CSV table of C-alpha atoms in Angstrom, one decimal:
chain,number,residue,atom,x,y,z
A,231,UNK,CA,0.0,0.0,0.0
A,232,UNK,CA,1.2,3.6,-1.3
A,233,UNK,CA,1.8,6.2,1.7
A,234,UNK,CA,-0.7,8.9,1.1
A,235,UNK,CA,0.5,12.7,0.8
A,236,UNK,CA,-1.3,15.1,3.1
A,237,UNK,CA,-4.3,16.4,1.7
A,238,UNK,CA,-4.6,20.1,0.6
A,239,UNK,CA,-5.6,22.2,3.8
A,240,UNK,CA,-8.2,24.3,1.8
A,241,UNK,CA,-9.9,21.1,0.4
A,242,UNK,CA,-13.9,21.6,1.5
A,243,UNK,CA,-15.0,18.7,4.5
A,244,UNK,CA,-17.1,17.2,1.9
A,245,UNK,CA,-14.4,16.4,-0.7
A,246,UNK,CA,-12.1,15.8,2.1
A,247,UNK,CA,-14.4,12.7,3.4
A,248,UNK,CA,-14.6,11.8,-0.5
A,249,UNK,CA,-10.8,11.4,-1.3
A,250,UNK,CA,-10.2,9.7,2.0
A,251,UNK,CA,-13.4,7.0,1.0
A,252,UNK,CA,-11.6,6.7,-2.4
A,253,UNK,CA,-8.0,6.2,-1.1
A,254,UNK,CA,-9.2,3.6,1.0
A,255,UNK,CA,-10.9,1.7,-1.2
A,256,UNK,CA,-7.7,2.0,-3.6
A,257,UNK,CA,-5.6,0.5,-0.9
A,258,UNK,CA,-8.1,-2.2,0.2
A,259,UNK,CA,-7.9,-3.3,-3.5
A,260,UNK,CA,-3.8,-3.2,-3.4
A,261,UNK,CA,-3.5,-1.6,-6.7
A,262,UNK,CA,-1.1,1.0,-8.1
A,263,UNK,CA,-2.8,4.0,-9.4
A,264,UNK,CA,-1.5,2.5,-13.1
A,265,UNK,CA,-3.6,-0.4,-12.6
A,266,UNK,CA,-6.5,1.5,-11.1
A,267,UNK,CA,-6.6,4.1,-14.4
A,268,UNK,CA,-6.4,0.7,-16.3
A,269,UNK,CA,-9.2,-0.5,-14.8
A,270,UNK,CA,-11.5,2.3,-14.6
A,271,UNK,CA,-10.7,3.8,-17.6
A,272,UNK,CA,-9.5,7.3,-16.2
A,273,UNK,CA,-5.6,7.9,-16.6
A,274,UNK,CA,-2.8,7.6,-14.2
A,275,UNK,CA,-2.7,11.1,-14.0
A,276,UNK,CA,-6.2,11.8,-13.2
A,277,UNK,CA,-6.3,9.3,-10.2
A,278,UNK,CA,-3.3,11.1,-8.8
A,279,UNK,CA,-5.1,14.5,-9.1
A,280,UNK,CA,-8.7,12.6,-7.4
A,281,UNK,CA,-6.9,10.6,-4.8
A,282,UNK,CA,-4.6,14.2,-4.7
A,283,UNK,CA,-7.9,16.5,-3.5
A,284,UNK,CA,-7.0,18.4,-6.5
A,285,UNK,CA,-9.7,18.1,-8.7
A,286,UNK,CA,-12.9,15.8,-8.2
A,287,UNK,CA,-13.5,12.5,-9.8
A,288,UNK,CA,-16.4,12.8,-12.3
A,289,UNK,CA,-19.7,10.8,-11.4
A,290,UNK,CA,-18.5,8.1,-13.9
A,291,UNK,CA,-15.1,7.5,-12.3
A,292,UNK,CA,-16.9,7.4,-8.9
A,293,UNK,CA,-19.3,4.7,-10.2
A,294,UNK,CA,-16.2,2.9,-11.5
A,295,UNK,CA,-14.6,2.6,-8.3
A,296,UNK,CA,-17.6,1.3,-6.6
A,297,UNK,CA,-18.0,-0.9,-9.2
A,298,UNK,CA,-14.6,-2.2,-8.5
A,299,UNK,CA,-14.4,-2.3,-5.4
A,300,UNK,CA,-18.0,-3.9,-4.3
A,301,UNK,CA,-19.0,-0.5,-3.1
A,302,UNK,CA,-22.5,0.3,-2.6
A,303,UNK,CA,-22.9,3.3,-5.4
A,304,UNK,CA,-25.6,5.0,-4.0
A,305,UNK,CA,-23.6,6.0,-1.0
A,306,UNK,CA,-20.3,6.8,-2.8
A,307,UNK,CA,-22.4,8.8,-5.7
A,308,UNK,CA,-23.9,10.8,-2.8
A,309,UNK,CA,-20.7,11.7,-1.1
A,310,UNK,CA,-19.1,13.1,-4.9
A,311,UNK,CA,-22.6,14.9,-4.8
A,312,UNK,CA,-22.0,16.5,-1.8
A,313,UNK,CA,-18.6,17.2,-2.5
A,314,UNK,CA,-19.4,18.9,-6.0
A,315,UNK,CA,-22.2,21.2,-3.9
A,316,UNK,CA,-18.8,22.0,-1.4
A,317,UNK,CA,-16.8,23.0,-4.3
A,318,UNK,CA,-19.3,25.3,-6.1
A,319,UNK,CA,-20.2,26.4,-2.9
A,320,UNK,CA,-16.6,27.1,-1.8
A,321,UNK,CA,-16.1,29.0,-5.5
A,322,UNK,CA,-19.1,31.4,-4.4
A,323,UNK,CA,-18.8,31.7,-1.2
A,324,UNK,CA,-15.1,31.7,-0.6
A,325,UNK,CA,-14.0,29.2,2.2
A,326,UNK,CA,-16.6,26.8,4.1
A,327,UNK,CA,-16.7,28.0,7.6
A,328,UNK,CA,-15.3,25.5,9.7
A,329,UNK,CA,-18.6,25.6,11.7
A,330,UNK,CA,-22.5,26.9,10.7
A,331,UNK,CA,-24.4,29.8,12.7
A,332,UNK,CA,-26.8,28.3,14.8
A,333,UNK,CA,-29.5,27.0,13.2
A,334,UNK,CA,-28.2,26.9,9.7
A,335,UNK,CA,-28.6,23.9,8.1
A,336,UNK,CA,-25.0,22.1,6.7
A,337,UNK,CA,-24.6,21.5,3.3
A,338,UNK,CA,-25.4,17.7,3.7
A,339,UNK,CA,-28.8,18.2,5.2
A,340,UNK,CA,-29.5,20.9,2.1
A,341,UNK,CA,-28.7,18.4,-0.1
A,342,UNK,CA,-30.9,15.8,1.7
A,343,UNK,CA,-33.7,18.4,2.3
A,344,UNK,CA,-33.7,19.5,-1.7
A,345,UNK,CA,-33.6,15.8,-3.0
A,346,UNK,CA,-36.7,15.3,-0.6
A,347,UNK,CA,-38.2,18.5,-1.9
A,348,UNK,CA,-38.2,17.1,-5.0
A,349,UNK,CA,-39.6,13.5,-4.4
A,350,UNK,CA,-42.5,15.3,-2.1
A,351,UNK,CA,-43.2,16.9,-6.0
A,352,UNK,CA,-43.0,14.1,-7.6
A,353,UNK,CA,-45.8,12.4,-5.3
A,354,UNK,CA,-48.2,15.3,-5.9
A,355,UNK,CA,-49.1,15.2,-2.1
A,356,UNK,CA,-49.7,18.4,-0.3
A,357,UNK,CA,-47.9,18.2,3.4
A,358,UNK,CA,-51.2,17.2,4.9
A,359,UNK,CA,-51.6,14.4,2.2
A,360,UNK,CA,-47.8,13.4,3.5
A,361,UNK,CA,-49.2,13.6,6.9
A,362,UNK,CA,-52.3,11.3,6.3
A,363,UNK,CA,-49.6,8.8,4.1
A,364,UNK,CA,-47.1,8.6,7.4
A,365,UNK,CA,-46.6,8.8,10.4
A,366,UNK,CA,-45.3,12.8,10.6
A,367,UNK,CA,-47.7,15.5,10.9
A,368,UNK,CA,-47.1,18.9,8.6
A,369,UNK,CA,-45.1,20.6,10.6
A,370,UNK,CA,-42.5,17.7,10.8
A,371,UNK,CA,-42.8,17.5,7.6
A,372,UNK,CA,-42.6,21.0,6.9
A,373,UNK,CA,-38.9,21.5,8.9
A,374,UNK,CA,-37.5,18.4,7.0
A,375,UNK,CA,-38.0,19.6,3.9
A,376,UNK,CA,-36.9,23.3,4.6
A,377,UNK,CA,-33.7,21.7,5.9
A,378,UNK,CA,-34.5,23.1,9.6
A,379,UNK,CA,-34.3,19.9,11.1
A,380,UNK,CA,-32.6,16.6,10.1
A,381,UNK,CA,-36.0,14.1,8.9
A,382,UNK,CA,-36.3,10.6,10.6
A,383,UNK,CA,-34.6,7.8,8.6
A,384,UNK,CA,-38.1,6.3,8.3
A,385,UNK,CA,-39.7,9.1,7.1
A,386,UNK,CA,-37.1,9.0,3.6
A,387,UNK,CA,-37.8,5.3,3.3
A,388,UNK,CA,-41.4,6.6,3.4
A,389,UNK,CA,-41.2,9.5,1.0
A,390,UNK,CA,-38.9,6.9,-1.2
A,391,UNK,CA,-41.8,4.8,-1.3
A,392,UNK,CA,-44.5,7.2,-2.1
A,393,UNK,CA,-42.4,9.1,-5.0
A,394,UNK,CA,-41.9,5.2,-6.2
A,395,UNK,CA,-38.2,5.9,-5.9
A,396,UNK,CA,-35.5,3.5,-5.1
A,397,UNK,CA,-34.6,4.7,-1.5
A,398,UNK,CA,-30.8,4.4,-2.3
A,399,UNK,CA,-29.3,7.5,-3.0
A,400,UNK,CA,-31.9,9.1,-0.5
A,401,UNK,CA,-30.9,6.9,2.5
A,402,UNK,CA,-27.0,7.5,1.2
A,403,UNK,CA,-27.6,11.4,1.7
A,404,UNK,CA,-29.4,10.9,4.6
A,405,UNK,CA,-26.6,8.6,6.2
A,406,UNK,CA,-24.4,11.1,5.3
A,407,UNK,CA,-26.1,14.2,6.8
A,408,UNK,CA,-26.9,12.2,9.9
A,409,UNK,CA,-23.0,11.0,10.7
A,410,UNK,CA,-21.9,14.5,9.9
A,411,UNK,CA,-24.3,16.3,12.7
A,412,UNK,CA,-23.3,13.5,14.9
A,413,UNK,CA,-20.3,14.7,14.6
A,414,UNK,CA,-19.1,11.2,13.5
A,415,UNK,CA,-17.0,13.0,10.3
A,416,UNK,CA,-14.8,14.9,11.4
A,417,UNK,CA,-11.8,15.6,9.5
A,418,UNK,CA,-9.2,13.9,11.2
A,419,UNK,CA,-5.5,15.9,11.3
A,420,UNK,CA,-3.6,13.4,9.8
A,421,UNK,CA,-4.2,11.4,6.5
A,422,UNK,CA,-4.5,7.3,6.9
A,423,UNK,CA,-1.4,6.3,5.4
C-alpha cells in the first residue's frame, strides 16, 4: 500500500471525506494508481489529481470505483454529490466555515432536504396528504423539507416509497447528513497512510 500525501488544507470537509473514501478503497484493492486508471478507464494522471484533492472525480469515475471495489454506489455517488455542492459552494462563497451559525442547516442536510423536496413533487401530495400517508404531521414534515431539522430515517424510506423511488441515494444522503451532525465526520488531522 502507497503512503498517502497530506491532503490540501483548503480542500472543502465534503471532498475531504470523498478522497479519503476513495483512497481507502484504492488500498483495500492493493493496486497501483496504473492499474487503477487501467481498470476504470481514467488515466494515471487523473487518479493522482482525485486521490490528490485536486480536482474531483467525475460521477463516472466514482461509479467505477464502486463498481470495483464492491461499493454500494448509492452512497459513494452521494458523497461526490455533496462534495461537488462543497466546491461550487466554496467557488461562491469563498472558504466553508469551519462551523454553521446556529440554526443553519449544513450543506449535507440541504442536499438531503432539496432531494426530498423534489420526491414530495413528484408524489403530488400536499404536506397534509404526506401527513395522512405517514406517520409525521405537517409541521414535521414542513422542517425536514426546509432543511430546519434533520428528517427521521423512516420518514425518507417513506417518502422513497410514495415518489416510487429506489430509497438508495436518499438513505446514502441521509446517512451522510446524519454522521456528519453526529459529529461522527470529522476531519481527522492526519491522512491514513
Amino acid at each position: 500500500m502507497s503512503r498517502w500525501r497530506e491532503l490540501p488544507a483548503e480542500l472543502d470537509p465534503a471532498a475531504y471525506r470523498l478522497v479519503v473514501r476513495l483512497r481507502l478503497l484504492k488500498d483495500h484493492l492493493g493496486l497501483s494508481t496504473r492499474q487503477l486508471a487501467t481498470k476504470t478507464g481514467y488515466s494515471t494522471k487523473s487518479w493522482e489529481r482525485y486521490l490528490g484533492g485536486r480536482s474531483l472525480p467525475p460521477h463516472d469515475a466514482v461509479e467505477a470505483m464502486a463498481q470495483l471495489t464492491g461499493e454500494d454506489p448509492a452512497r459513494l455517488l452521494a458523497l461526490r454529490e455533496i462534495a461537488a455542492a462543497g466546491r461550487q459552494r466554496q467557488r461562491l462563497f469563498a472558504p466553508a466555515p469551519e462551523t454553521t451559525a446556529p440554526g443553519t442547516p449544513s450543506l449535507e442536510r440541504t442536499i438531503l432536504a432539496a432531494a426530498l423536496r423534489d420526491l414530495k413533487t413528484r408524489t403530488g401530495l400536499s404536506l397534509a396528504g404526506l401527513a395522512e400517508r405517514t406517520a409525521y404531521s405537517k409541521s414535521s414534515w414542513n422542517r425536514c423539507l426546509t432543511g430546519t431539522t434533520l428528517p427521521p430515517r423512516q420518514a425518507v424510506e417513506d417518502l422513497c416509497r410514495l415518489a416510487e423511488e429506489p430509497p438508495g441515494r436518499c438513505l446514502a444522503l441521509w446517512e451522510i447528513a446524519e454522521s456528519t451532525e453526529s459529529g461522527r465526520t470529522t476531519r481527522a488531522k492526519a491522512d491514513p497512510s
